[in-house]
Structure formats: structure tokens, C-alpha cells
Coordinates of C-alpha atoms (C1' of nucleotides) in Angstrom, one line a residue:
Chain A
X126 CA 0.2 0.1 0.3
X127 CA 1.3 3.6 -0.8
X128 CA 1.5 6.1 1.5
X129 CA 0.5 9.0 1.6
X130 CA 3.0 11.7 2.8
X131 CA 1.4 16.0 2.7
X132 CA 3.7 18.6 3.3
X133 CA 3.2 22.8 3.5
X134 CA 4.9 25.2 3.7
X135 CA 3.5 28.9 5.6
X136 CA 2.2 30.8 2.3
X137 CA 3.5 33.4 1.9
X138 CA 2.5 37.4 2.4
X139 CA 2.9 38.9 -0.9
X140 CA 3.3 42.9 0.7
X141 CA 6.5 41.6 -0.7
X142 CA 8.8 39.5 -3.7
X143 CA 10.3 36.1 -2.9
X144 CA 13.4 36.3 -0.4
X145 CA 16.5 34.1 0.5
X146 CA 13.9 33.2 3.6
X147 CA 11.4 32.2 2.0
X148 CA 13.6 30.1 -0.7
X149 CA 15.4 28.7 2.6
X150 CA 12.1 27.2 3.2
X151 CA 10.4 26.2 0.5
X152 CA 14.2 24.5 -1.0
X153 CA 14.1 22.7 2.3
X154 CA 10.1 21.6 1.8
X155 CA 10.8 20.9 -1.5
X156 CA 14.2 18.5 -1.0
X157 CA 12.3 16.6 1.8
X158 CA 9.4 15.9 -1.1
X159 CA 11.5 14.5 -3.1
X160 CA 13.4 12.3 -0.6
X161 CA 9.8 11.2 -0.1
X162 CA 8.4 10.1 -4.0
X163 CA 12.1 7.7 -3.8
X164 CA 10.8 7.0 -1.0
X165 CA 7.4 5.7 -2.9
X166 CA 5.3 8.0 -0.9
X167 CA 2.2 9.3 -2.4
X168 CA 3.9 13.0 -2.2
X169 CA 1.3 16.3 -1.6
X170 CA 3.9 19.4 -1.4
X171 CA 2.0 22.9 -0.9
X172 CA 3.1 26.1 -0.9
X173 CA 1.4 28.9 -1.7
X174 CA 0.5 33.1 -1.2
X175 CA -1.4 34.9 2.0
X176 CA -3.1 37.8 0.1
X177 CA -5.8 39.3 2.4
X178 CA -6.1 41.9 5.5
X179 CA -5.2 45.9 5.6
X180 CA -1.6 45.8 4.9
X181 CA -2.2 44.2 1.1
X182 CA -4.7 47.1 0.9
X183 CA -2.9 49.1 1.2
X184 CA -0.4 48.3 -0.8
X185 CA -3.2 48.1 -3.3
X186 CA -4.3 51.5 -3.2
X187 CA -1.2 53.4 -3.7
X188 CA -0.6 51.2 -6.7
X189 CA -4.2 52.6 -7.5
X190 CA -4.5 49.3 -8.2
X191 CA -7.6 46.7 -6.6
X192 CA -6.4 44.4 -3.8
X193 CA -7.3 41.5 -6.0
X194 CA -5.2 43.1 -9.2
X195 CA -2.3 44.0 -6.9
X196 CA -2.5 40.8 -5.2
X197 CA -3.0 38.7 -9.2
X198 CA 0.6 41.0 -10.1
X199 CA 2.6 39.6 -6.9
X200 CA 1.3 36.1 -6.4
X201 CA 2.4 34.9 -9.8
X202 CA 6.6 36.2 -8.8
X203 CA 6.1 33.5 -6.0
X204 CA 5.0 30.9 -8.7
X205 CA 8.3 31.3 -11.0
X206 CA 10.6 32.2 -8.4
X207 CA 9.6 28.4 -7.0
X208 CA 9.7 27.3 -10.6
X209 CA 13.1 29.3 -11.8
X210 CA 14.6 26.8 -8.3
X211 CA 13.0 23.5 -9.9
X212 CA 11.0 23.2 -7.0
X213 CA 8.5 20.7 -7.0
X214 CA 5.4 21.5 -4.9
X215 CA 1.8 19.6 -6.3
X216 CA -0.2 22.7 -5.6
X217 CA -0.4 26.1 -4.9
X218 CA -2.7 27.7 -2.6
X219 CA -4.0 31.7 -2.7
X220 CA -5.8 32.7 0.3
X221 CA -7.7 34.8 -2.8
X222 CA -10.1 31.6 -4.0
X223 CA -12.9 30.0 -3.9
X224 CA -12.3 26.9 -2.2
X225 CA -10.2 28.6 0.7
X226 CA -13.3 30.9 1.3
X227 CA -15.0 27.6 1.3
X228 CA -12.5 25.8 3.8
X229 CA -12.8 29.3 5.7
X230 CA -16.3 29.0 6.9
X231 CA -16.3 25.7 7.4
X232 CA -13.7 26.2 10.0
X233 CA -14.7 29.4 11.1
X234 CA -18.8 27.9 11.4
X235 CA -17.4 24.2 12.7
X236 CA -15.9 26.4 15.8
X237 CA -18.6 28.8 16.2
X238 CA -21.7 25.8 16.5
X239 CA -19.0 24.6 19.3
X240 CA -19.4 27.6 21.4
X241 CA -15.5 28.6 21.0
X242 CA -16.2 31.5 19.1
X243 CA -17.4 34.4 21.5
X244 CA -18.3 38.2 20.3
X245 CA -16.3 40.7 22.7
X246 CA -14.7 44.1 22.6
X247 CA -11.2 44.2 21.3
X248 CA -9.5 47.4 23.0
X249 CA -6.4 48.5 22.1
X250 CA -4.1 51.9 21.9
X251 CA -4.8 52.2 18.4
X252 CA -2.5 54.5 15.8
X253 CA -4.9 56.5 13.3
X254 CA -2.5 57.3 10.7
X255 CA -1.2 53.8 11.0
X256 CA -4.5 52.5 10.7
X257 CA -2.7 50.1 13.6
X258 CA -3.6 48.8 16.9
X259 CA 0.0 48.7 18.9
X260 CA 0.8 46.8 22.7
X261 CA 2.0 48.9 25.1
X262 CA 6.1 48.0 24.8
X263 CA 5.5 49.1 20.9
X264 CA 4.7 52.4 22.3
X265 CA 6.8 55.0 22.9
X266 CA 6.6 56.2 26.4
X267 CA 3.2 53.8 26.1
X268 CA 0.7 56.1 24.1
X269 CA 3.0 57.5 21.6
X270 CA 3.2 55.9 18.4
X271 CA 6.7 54.7 17.2
X272 CA 5.8 55.5 13.5
X273 CA 4.1 58.7 13.6
X274 CA 5.1 59.9 16.6
X275 CA 2.1 61.6 17.9
X276 CA -0.6 60.4 21.2
X277 CA -2.5 56.7 19.8
X278 CA -6.1 56.8 20.5
X279 CA -8.0 54.6 23.3
X280 CA -10.0 52.3 20.5
X281 CA -12.9 49.9 20.9
X282 CA -14.5 47.9 18.2
X283 CA -16.4 45.0 18.4
X284 CA -14.5 41.5 17.6
X285 CA -15.5 37.9 17.8
X286 CA -13.1 36.2 19.6
X287 CA -11.2 32.3 19.8
X288 CA -11.2 31.5 23.6
X289 CA -8.4 30.1 23.2
X290 CA -7.6 29.9 27.2
X291 CA -10.1 26.4 27.1
X292 CA -7.3 24.8 25.4
X293 CA -4.7 24.8 27.9
X294 CA -4.5 21.6 29.2
X295 CA -6.8 19.6 26.0
X296 CA -3.6 21.3 24.1
X297 CA -0.8 19.7 26.9
X298 CA -2.9 16.8 27.0
X299 CA -2.2 16.5 23.5
X300 CA 1.5 17.0 23.1
X301 CA 2.1 14.9 25.6
X302 CA 0.6 12.3 24.5
X303 CA 2.3 13.3 21.2
X304 CA 5.7 13.4 21.9
X305 CA 8.1 14.4 19.6
X306 CA 5.7 15.7 16.6
X307 CA 7.6 19.4 16.9
X308 CA 11.2 19.0 15.4
X309 CA 13.4 18.9 16.8
X310 CA 12.7 18.5 20.0
X311 CA 14.1 21.9 21.6
X312 CA 11.6 23.9 19.0
X313 CA 8.9 21.5 21.0
X314 CA 10.2 22.3 24.3
X315 CA 9.1 26.4 23.2
X316 CA 6.0 25.6 22.3
X317 CA 5.0 24.1 25.4
X318 CA 6.7 26.9 27.3
X319 CA 4.2 29.0 25.6
X320 CA 1.3 27.2 26.4
X321 CA 2.0 27.0 30.7
X322 CA 2.3 30.7 30.0
X323 CA -1.0 31.1 29.8
X324 CA -3.9 31.3 27.0
X325 CA -5.6 35.0 25.7
X326 CA -8.1 34.1 24.0
X327 CA -7.9 35.8 20.7
X328 CA -9.8 38.6 18.2
X329 CA -10.9 36.4 15.0
X330 CA -12.6 38.6 12.8
X331 CA -12.1 43.0 12.3
X332 CA -14.7 45.5 11.2
X333 CA -12.5 47.7 10.1
X334 CA -11.5 45.9 7.0
X335 CA -12.6 44.0 4.5
X336 CA -10.6 42.4 2.3
X337 CA -11.0 40.3 4.0
X338 CA -13.8 36.6 4.4
X339 CA -16.8 37.1 5.6
X340 CA -17.7 35.7 8.6
X341 CA -20.7 33.4 7.8
X342 CA -23.0 33.9 10.4
X343 CA -22.0 37.9 10.1
X344 CA -21.0 39.7 7.2
X345 CA -20.2 42.6 9.3
X346 CA -17.2 41.2 9.7
X347 CA -14.2 39.4 7.7
X348 CA -11.8 37.3 8.8
X349 CA -9.1 38.5 10.7
X350 CA -5.8 36.7 10.0
X351 CA -5.6 33.2 11.8
X352 CA -8.5 31.9 10.9
X353 CA -7.8 33.1 7.0
X354 CA -3.6 32.3 6.7
X355 CA -3.6 28.9 8.6
X356 CA -6.6 27.8 7.1
X357 CA -5.4 27.3 3.8
X358 CA -3.3 23.7 4.7
X359 CA -7.4 23.0 5.1
X360 CA -8.6 24.6 1.9
X361 CA -6.1 22.8 -0.4
X362 CA -6.7 18.8 0.8
X363 CA -11.1 20.1 -0.1
X364 CA -12.0 20.7 3.1
X365 CA -15.3 23.2 3.1
X366 CA -15.9 21.0 0.1
X367 CA -18.7 18.9 0.4
X368 CA -18.3 16.2 -2.8
X369 CA -14.5 16.2 -1.9
X370 CA -13.7 13.5 1.5
X371 CA -10.5 15.3 2.7
X372 CA -9.1 12.7 5.2
X373 CA -6.7 11.5 2.1
X374 CA -4.7 13.5 2.1
X375 CA -5.6 16.0 6.0
X376 CA -3.8 15.7 9.0
X377 CA -1.0 16.9 7.3
X378 CA 3.1 14.9 7.7
X379 CA 4.4 18.3 8.5
X380 CA 3.8 21.7 8.2
X381 CA 7.6 23.3 7.3
X382 CA 7.6 27.2 9.4
X383 CA 9.6 29.4 10.9
X384 CA 10.7 29.3 14.9
X385 CA 8.7 33.4 14.5
X386 CA 5.4 31.7 14.3
X387 CA 5.9 28.3 16.5
X388 CA 2.6 30.0 18.5
X389 CA 0.8 30.4 15.6
X390 CA 1.3 27.2 14.1
X391 CA 1.9 25.3 17.3
X392 CA 0.0 26.3 19.8
X393 CA -3.6 28.1 17.8
X394 CA -3.9 26.1 15.4
X395 CA -3.9 23.1 17.3
X396 CA -6.6 24.4 19.4
X397 CA -8.7 26.1 16.4
X398 CA -8.5 22.2 15.3
X399 CA -9.6 20.8 18.5
X400 CA -12.8 22.9 18.3
X401 CA -14.0 22.1 14.8
X402 CA -13.4 18.4 14.8
X403 CA -10.2 18.6 12.8
X404 CA -7.3 15.9 13.6
X405 CA -4.3 17.4 14.4
X406 CA -0.8 17.4 12.5
X407 CA 1.5 14.8 12.7
X408 CA 4.9 16.5 12.5
X409 CA 5.9 20.5 12.5
X410 CA 9.7 21.4 11.6
X411 CA 10.4 24.4 12.7
X412 CA 13.8 26.1 11.2
X413 CA 15.5 29.1 12.5
X414 CA 15.8 31.8 10.0
X415 CA 18.6 32.0 7.1
X416 CA 21.1 34.9 8.2
X417 CA 23.1 36.9 6.0
X418 CA 26.4 38.0 7.1
X419 CA 25.3 37.3 10.9
X420 CA 22.4 39.6 10.4
X421 CA 18.7 39.3 10.6
X422 CA 17.9 40.3 6.8
X423 CA 15.8 43.6 6.2
X424 CA 15.0 46.5 3.9
X425 CA 16.4 48.7 7.2
X426 CA 20.3 47.2 6.9
X427 CA 19.9 46.6 3.1
X428 CA 20.7 42.9 2.7
X429 CA 18.0 41.6 1.9
X430 CA 19.3 38.6 -0.7
X431 CA 17.4 37.3 -4.0
X432 CA 18.2 34.0 -4.4
X433 CA 17.4 34.4 -8.2
X434 CA 20.6 36.0 -8.4
X435 CA 22.3 32.9 -5.9
X436 CA 21.1 31.4 -9.4
X437 CA 23.2 32.9 -12.3
X438 CA 26.4 32.4 -10.0
X439 CA 26.2 28.9 -9.0
X440 CA 22.7 27.1 -10.2
X441 CA 20.0 26.1 -9.4
X442 CA 21.5 23.1 -8.0
X443 CA 24.2 24.9 -5.7
X444 CA 22.6 27.5 -4.7
X445 CA 19.7 24.4 -3.1
X446 CA 22.6 22.6 -2.3
X447 CA 24.2 25.4 -0.3
X448 CA 21.0 26.3 2.0
X449 CA 20.7 22.5 3.0
X450 CA 23.8 21.4 3.1
X451 CA 25.6 24.6 4.9
X452 CA 22.6 24.9 7.5
X453 CA 20.7 22.6 10.6
X454 CA 17.6 22.7 10.0
X455 CA 16.3 24.3 13.7
X456 CA 18.8 26.3 13.9
X457 CA 19.2 29.6 13.0
X458 CA 21.8 29.1 9.6
X459 CA 24.0 31.9 8.1
X460 CA 24.4 32.7 5.1
X461 CA 27.6 34.7 3.4
X462 CA 28.8 34.5 -0.7
X463 CA 31.9 33.2 0.7
X464 CA 30.4 30.0 1.9
X465 CA 28.5 29.8 -0.4
X466 CA 31.4 29.7 -3.1
X467 CA 33.1 27.7 -1.2
X468 CA 30.9 25.0 -1.0
X469 CA 30.2 25.3 -3.8
X470 CA 34.3 24.2 -5.4
X471 CA 34.6 22.3 -2.5
X472 CA 31.4 19.7 -2.5
X473 CA 30.0 20.3 -5.9
X474 CA 32.8 20.7 -7.9
X475 CA 35.6 19.4 -6.6
X476 CA 33.9 16.0 -5.2
X477 CA 30.8 15.1 -7.0
X478 CA 31.6 17.1 -10.4
X479 CA 35.3 15.4 -10.0
X480 CA 34.1 12.3 -9.7
X481 CA 32.1 12.1 -12.2
X482 CA 34.5 13.7 -13.9
X483 CA 37.7 10.7 -13.7
X484 CA 35.7 7.5 -13.6
X485 CA 34.0 8.8 -17.0
X486 CA 37.7 9.2 -17.8
X487 CA 39.1 6.4 -17.1
X488 CA 36.1 3.8 -18.2
X489 CA 36.9 6.1 -21.8
X490 CA 40.5 5.1 -21.3
X491 CA 40.2 1.3 -19.5
X492 CA 36.6 -0.1 -20.1
X493 CA 36.2 1.1 -23.9
X494 CA 34.1 3.4 -23.1
X495 CA 31.6 1.5 -21.5
X496 CA 30.5 0.6 -17.8
X497 CA 31.9 -2.8 -16.4
X498 CA 29.9 -4.4 -13.8
X499 CA 30.1 -4.2 -10.3
X500 CA 31.1 -7.0 -7.8
X501 CA 29.0 -8.1 -5.6
X502 CA 31.9 -8.0 -2.9
X503 CA 33.0 -4.4 -3.2
X504 CA 34.4 -3.2 -0.4
X505 CA 32.3 0.0 -1.2
X506 CA 29.3 -1.7 -0.7
X507 CA 29.5 -1.2 3.0
X508 CA 30.5 2.5 2.9
X509 CA 27.2 2.2 0.4
X510 CA 24.8 0.7 3.0
X511 CA 26.4 3.4 5.8
X512 CA 25.5 6.0 2.9
X513 CA 21.9 4.8 2.9
X514 CA 21.3 4.0 5.7
X515 CA 22.5 8.1 6.9
X516 CA 20.6 9.7 4.4
X517 CA 17.7 7.4 5.0
X518 CA 17.6 8.9 9.1
X519 CA 18.6 12.4 7.9
X520 CA 15.9 12.9 5.9
X521 CA 13.7 11.0 8.9
X522 CA 14.6 14.4 11.2
X523 CA 14.0 16.5 8.5
X524 CA 17.5 16.8 9.2
X525 CA 19.3 17.7 5.7
X526 CA 22.4 19.3 6.5
X527 CA 23.0 15.2 7.8
X528 CA 21.6 13.7 5.1
X529 CA 23.6 15.1 2.5
X530 CA 27.3 14.5 5.3
X531 CA 26.6 11.2 4.6
X532 CA 25.9 10.9 1.2
X533 CA 29.1 12.9 0.2
X534 CA 30.5 10.5 2.9
X535 CA 29.8 7.9 -0.4
X536 CA 31.7 9.8 -2.6
X537 CA 34.8 10.5 -0.4
X538 CA 35.0 7.0 0.3
X539 CA 34.8 6.0 -3.8
X540 CA 38.2 9.0 -4.5
X541 CA 39.3 6.7 -2.0
X542 CA 38.9 3.5 -3.2
X543 CA 40.5 4.7 -6.7
X544 CA 43.1 6.4 -5.1
X545 CA 44.0 3.1 -3.7
X546 CA 43.5 0.8 -6.6
X547 CA 45.0 3.0 -9.5
X548 CA 43.1 1.9 -11.9
X549 CA 44.5 4.5 -14.5
X550 CA 47.9 2.9 -14.2
X551 CA 46.7 -0.4 -15.3
X552 CA 46.5 -2.2 -18.3
X553 CA 42.3 -2.8 -19.3
X554 CA 41.5 -5.5 -18.1
X555 CA 39.0 -8.0 -15.8
X556 CA 41.3 -5.6 -12.7
X557 CA 40.7 -2.7 -13.9
X558 CA 37.1 -3.5 -15.3
X559 CA 36.3 -4.3 -11.2
X560 CA 37.2 -1.5 -9.6
X561 CA 35.6 0.5 -12.2
X562 CA 32.5 -1.1 -11.8
X563 CA 32.3 -0.6 -7.9
X564 CA 32.8 3.5 -8.1
X565 CA 30.2 3.5 -11.1
X566 CA 27.3 1.6 -8.8
X567 CA 28.9 3.9 -6.3
X568 CA 27.5 7.5 -8.1
X569 CA 25.1 5.8 -9.5
X570 CA 24.1 5.3 -5.5
X571 CA 25.5 8.5 -4.7
X572 CA 23.3 9.9 -7.8
X573 CA 20.1 8.7 -5.9
X574 CA 20.7 9.9 -3.0
X575 CA 21.8 13.3 -3.6
X576 CA 18.6 13.9 -6.0
X577 CA 16.4 15.6 -3.6
X578 CA 19.4 18.6 -4.1
X579 CA 20.1 19.0 -6.5
X580 CA 18.1 17.3 -9.2
X581 CA 18.9 18.9 -12.4
X582 CA 22.7 17.9 -11.9
X583 CA 21.7 14.5 -10.9
X584 CA 19.6 13.5 -13.8
X585 CA 22.6 14.6 -16.0
X586 CA 24.9 11.9 -14.2
X587 CA 21.9 9.3 -14.6
X588 CA 21.8 9.6 -18.5
X589 CA 26.2 9.9 -18.7
X590 CA 25.9 7.0 -16.9
X591 CA 23.9 4.8 -19.8
X592 CA 21.3 3.9 -17.1
X593 CA 17.6 4.1 -18.6
X594 CA 15.1 5.7 -16.5
X595 CA 15.7 8.3 -14.9
X596 CA 16.5 9.3 -11.3
X597 CA 13.4 9.7 -10.5
X598 CA 11.5 6.6 -11.0
X599 CA 13.9 5.6 -8.7
X600 CA 12.7 3.7 -5.1
X601 CA 14.8 3.5 -2.0
X602 CA 15.6 1.2 -0.6
X603 CA 15.1 -1.3 -3.0
X604 CA 17.1 0.2 -6.4
X605 CA 20.2 1.7 -3.9
X606 CA 21.0 -1.6 -2.5
X607 CA 25.0 -2.6 -3.9
X608 CA 25.2 -4.4 -7.1
X609 CA 21.8 -2.8 -8.9
X610 CA 24.1 -1.4 -11.7
X611 CA 24.6 -3.9 -14.4
X612 CA 27.1 -2.3 -16.9
X613 CA 27.0 -2.5 -21.0
X614 CA 26.6 0.6 -21.5
X615 CA 28.4 3.6 -22.5
X616 CA 29.3 6.4 -19.7
X617 CA 29.9 9.8 -21.4
X618 CA 31.7 12.2 -20.0
X619 CA 30.3 15.7 -21.8
X620 CA 31.1 18.8 -19.9
X621 CA 32.7 19.4 -16.1
X622 CA 29.5 19.4 -13.5
X623 CA 30.4 22.0 -11.3
X624 CA 33.0 24.3 -13.2
X625 CA 35.3 25.2 -10.7
X626 CA 34.3 29.6 -9.6
X627 CA 38.1 31.5 -9.0
X628 CA 37.1 34.6 -7.8
Chain B
rG117 C1' 12.5 41.1 35.6
rG118 C1' 10.2 35.8 34.0
rC119 C1' 11.4 31.7 30.9
rG120 C1' 14.5 29.5 27.6
rG121 C1' 18.5 29.0 24.9
rC122 C1' 23.6 28.9 23.7
rG123 C1' 30.0 30.5 24.7
rU124 C1' 34.2 22.7 22.0
rA125 C1' 40.7 23.1 16.7
rG126 C1' 41.3 29.7 12.3
rC127 C1' 36.2 29.8 10.8
rU128 C1' 31.6 26.1 10.7
rC129 C1' 29.8 22.9 14.1
rA130 C1' 29.1 17.3 16.3
rG131 C1' 29.2 15.2 20.5
rU132 C1' 28.8 12.1 26.1
rA133 C1' 22.1 7.2 31.9
rG134 C1' 29.6 11.1 33.6
rG135 C1' 35.7 6.5 32.2
rU136 C1' 40.4 5.5 24.9
rC137 C1' 34.8 11.9 24.3
rA138 C1' 38.8 14.8 22.9
rG139 C1' 36.0 14.6 16.8
rA140 C1' 34.1 16.1 11.6
rG141 C1' 34.7 19.5 7.4
rC142 C1' 36.9 23.6 5.2
rA143 C1' 41.2 26.5 6.2
rU144 C1' 46.8 26.1 7.1
rC145 C1' 51.4 22.1 6.8
rC146 C1' 54.1 18.2 5.4
rG147 C1' 54.1 14.1 1.4
rG148 C1' 51.9 10.8 -2.3
rC149 C1' 49.2 10.7 -7.3
rU150 C1' 48.7 12.8 -11.9
rC151 C1' 42.3 9.2 -14.0
rA152 C1' 40.0 13.3 -12.0
rU153 C1' 37.1 20.5 -12.9
rA154 C1' 46.0 22.8 -9.9
rA155 C1' 40.9 18.3 -9.1
rU156 C1' 42.4 13.6 -5.1
rC157 C1' 44.6 10.5 -1.6
rG158 C1' 48.0 10.3 2.6
rG159 C1' 49.9 12.6 7.0
rA160 C1' 50.9 16.5 10.4
rA161 C1' 49.8 20.3 13.3
rG162 C1' 45.7 22.7 16.1
rG163 C1' 41.5 23.0 21.8
rU164 C1' 43.6 23.6 29.6
rC165 C1' 35.7 21.9 25.5
rA166 C1' 33.4 30.2 28.5
rU167 C1' 35.5 31.6 33.7
rC168 C1' 35.3 29.8 38.6
rG169 C1' 34.2 26.8 42.5
rG170 C1' 31.3 21.8 44.1
rU171 C1' 29.9 15.9 43.6
rU172 C1' 32.7 11.9 42.2
rC173 C1' 37.2 6.9 41.7
rG174 C1' 37.0 10.3 37.6
rA175 C1' 33.4 15.3 34.4
rU176 C1' 33.4 18.7 28.7
rC177 C1' 29.0 16.3 29.5
rC178 C1' 25.9 16.4 36.6
rC179 C1' 25.5 20.5 40.4
rG180 C1' 26.9 26.7 41.7
rA181 C1' 28.1 30.8 40.3
rU182 C1' 30.4 34.4 37.5
rC183 C1' 31.4 36.9 32.9
rG184 C1' 29.7 36.8 27.3
rC185 C1' 26.2 36.4 23.6
rC186 C1' 20.9 35.7 21.6
rG187 C1' 15.6 34.4 21.6
rC188 C1' 11.3 34.2 23.8
rU189 C1' 7.7 37.4 26.6
rA190 C1' 1.1 37.1 23.8
rC191 C1' -3.6 39.3 18.2
rC192 C1' 3.3 40.8 12.5
rA193 C1' 3.3 37.4 8.1

RNA sequence: GGCGGCGUAGCUCAGUAGGUCAGAGCAUCCGGCUCAUAAUCGGAAGGUCAUCGGUUCGAUCCCGAUCGCCGCUACCA
């Protein structure tokens, strides 16, 4: 039986264009999805855009457009960026789509019917110029808008509130019964800390806003951010559509999120689902931030990195490999141009690319250009098994850097194996054939294991090895067992896969 | 203020119910090789595992204190 695997990224707010942070999470999700396809899972990888709210309304007004027209110009920039980064999302959800409206209304109605959404008064300090509420901490001297430097007004607004406060015990009990659902573990502890610290009801609607989804029972209000944004994960499963069984996909296997949105995804969201009688997610994988030269990327510091600029330097696979291998998912990573080029040269050009080149050359010179079969008892077989095991456990833990490190271990072992045997010194014959057959088999396994990170290059190596089919048709573990390569096909050298970058 | 985390080779980081646990990669140096994208292979060097105490036969790993750094502290995706 084929098992399903459903993974999501946060939906990205369309008030800015795609940047490195978006790309980071999206690449991790893509690599994870590709890995699970290799495992034979029926994968659904979802990403999308968040298009409602005041800031979009304001940005649209400033651009002299309707909000919908404004979103229609930005959302494709995300979709296009993911295409260029070779992201294989199976769906792209936009919160302005009818299916999303249906899902949000369904979820809201369920929580309302359960008695967990009630009308109440939201009061707060409000800056008329910003059209925004502020907390005391955000204000200067407790009463002055930090942006406009003018006193704020005390405003009250009727809002519907979600009674999050009722869910503290239920959430704690659920997390207690489901250890390890949040990875890495220390992020799970942070979520528990947030819950233990006490939960306050939060408002789920606004009357002061019109760019949003109307509440099904009271159209004067539109849904405020949480019920709108978080629900996207259900929308894409068909939740809210009576003709579809959304449980074919739900519950989700992993929500990939940033550490800054733990509260919303690991506290609000499960409580909302509990209230609505919807199963809770099977897992969350929390990532850190990708800092830029040690600092948080921000417009104000002028260090916003556009990922699409980088692929001109190191290629799509070079960029993908870098963000996956260089950072330990869960902790903050540090992006630097030097690091990018360093990783590219050492791991891709010198190791993977060079190995493929030297193997192809020796096969050409000593084996007549046709790949010989490996031996079953090769010393490399054990290294291969170690790499496979390491890759499996790494991806299973949503730790791409560990999975890739294990994979690169086999590259290193193969290079060492060639040095020991020095096939280039021998005359053509059985001895050389054996060595090169082993190297080709190792390269075949490496190519499969590396393919979630460097899909384009993997496919190219696959073709040059002369193996039929495609890398994406391979299955783990059956196709990464030693001996799968039978030889007999021409091996093509081709141009360097990753030309060294000399600065 | 409260809660939590971090501080291990030049750099990025692993690590341990406390006893070959002092590790990896990159960078550096020496040597080999020359099939390969001046790539690769072997070796060396490099750390009192932040500081000071305590527990213990024994602590990088446990406890306390100190110094330094960083998150979160509730309606912003």
C-alpha cells in the first residue's frame, strides 16, 4: 500500500517579493518531498500566498489597484521563483481562491457552532495614521506611535474572539501524548512553554477591514489573520467542499515553519482544529532563520538577498545544495557569499563533479567507454550501505544537512577507493573493470541519494552513466542496494557538471 | 524583570544514562599521485571543550556561581 505524505510551507505574504528566507523553507520542503517520492510515498507538497489584510489593501491603494489586481501581480512572482528553483510543489494555494473561502467559512462555522467563538470587545491603542493597534511595549512612552510619533487613541471594536483560554489543558495533554511531533525537540519545548505560560483568547474578526473573508454568520465582520491564513493547509485538501473527502490528505505530515511562528502554528492552530473536530497535524518541522552575514535579513539593513541572483553564480543546484547542506535545520544558519562559493567548490566541483569526471575518463580510456559491472563483495558496498542508512535517518529527522553529509561520505570513500587501486596505471582487463564497475555503482547510488538536493545534476549524471529511465523513477531502499548497476552501457563524460569558481 | 538557549580546534559545527569523548568538514603545512574541474589520496599541526568552585575514584558532559552572547515575553506574516 502506498502511503501518503503531505507537507506544507507557510504561505507567503504578498507585500514583498520572494527573498532568501522564503526560498530556504521552500527548498527544504521540496527536497523533503523529493525524498519521500523516492520512498514511494504519494506526496503532496503545498505552498502558496497569503493575500488578505490591511497591508495588502494599503499597498494596493498606493499602487492605484484593486487588492485583487495587486495580488494577481505579486502571487505569480512567487510561483515563478519556485519554478526557477526547480520546486516541485503539487499545488499552490492562494487565499483569494474560492476553495479557500469555502474552507475558512467551514472551519469558522464549526468553531462557532462548538461555542468557541464569541462576540466580545477588543480594546486597544490605535494609531489613526497607521490604522493599526499597538501594544504598550510597542509604543513610545506607552502612548506615542513609534512610526508617526503622535499620540494614539484608545479604541474599542466589536470582535469575535476564539476562546483559546479553554484549550490549555487539552493542548498540554495532547502534546504529552504525542512526544516528538515538533522537530527539533527543543522547539517543541518552546511550544510547551508558550502553552504553560497561559493562553489568552484572540480575536478572529475585524469590522474595520473589508479585504478579507466575511464571517458566515455575520457578514459585517471579515476573518482576521489566523483563521484566514492557517486554514490554507486545509483548503488544499478539499476541506469545505462537500464532494471531496479531505481526510484523503489530512492530517498533514509536516508543517514546515519558521521559529517565529511557533505560537500560531503549534498553539493556535491545534486548538482551532480541536474545536472544529478536525484531526491535528502529525508533525511540525521548525526551522531557524537564514541570517545574512550574521545579521537578520531586513530591508532596513539593506542585506536582503534575492535568491534568483545567486543561481546565476552557482546554478540552481548549487544554491539548493548550499542552503540544505550549510545549515542545520532548526538552528539559525548564516548565509554568506564566501560560504556559498566555498561549498560549491569543495562539495560540488571538487567532490561530486570531479568524481563523475574522473570515473568517466578512466572508463573511456581503460574500459572502452562501456561501464563494467561491479562486484558483489566490493569494499565500497559497506560505505554505500552506511551512506544510505545515514541519508534515511537524516531525512527522517528533517535534517537535510545530515542526510547530505552521509551521502558525501560515499563520494569520499569512492575517491579514496580509486586512489588505492589506481586503475589508470593498469592495462585494460578484468582488474580495472572490477574497480571501475564498483566506482560506477557507487556513483549510481550517490546520484539517487543526492537527487533531492541537486535534481537537475542528478538527472544529468544518470544519463551520462547510460542507465535507462530517470533518477526520479528510482525507489529507496530497493534501488540503492549494492549491485543494482549492471553495466554494459556507454558512459559519457560530458562537460564539467560544476565548473570551479575562481574568484 | 520572567522563561529558555548558547559559549568545544583559525572558521562552521558534532558529541557524551559522566570513565580511549577530545571529534568531523573547511582552511593551513608536509608527502604521494597525475585518471580527474591545479581536482584527489595519505599524514601533520591545531582546543586547559567560556571562567571559578562543588559532587565523584574520575566531568567537556551533573550541580552552583560568574562573564559574554542570543531568543521568547502573547493578536506581525
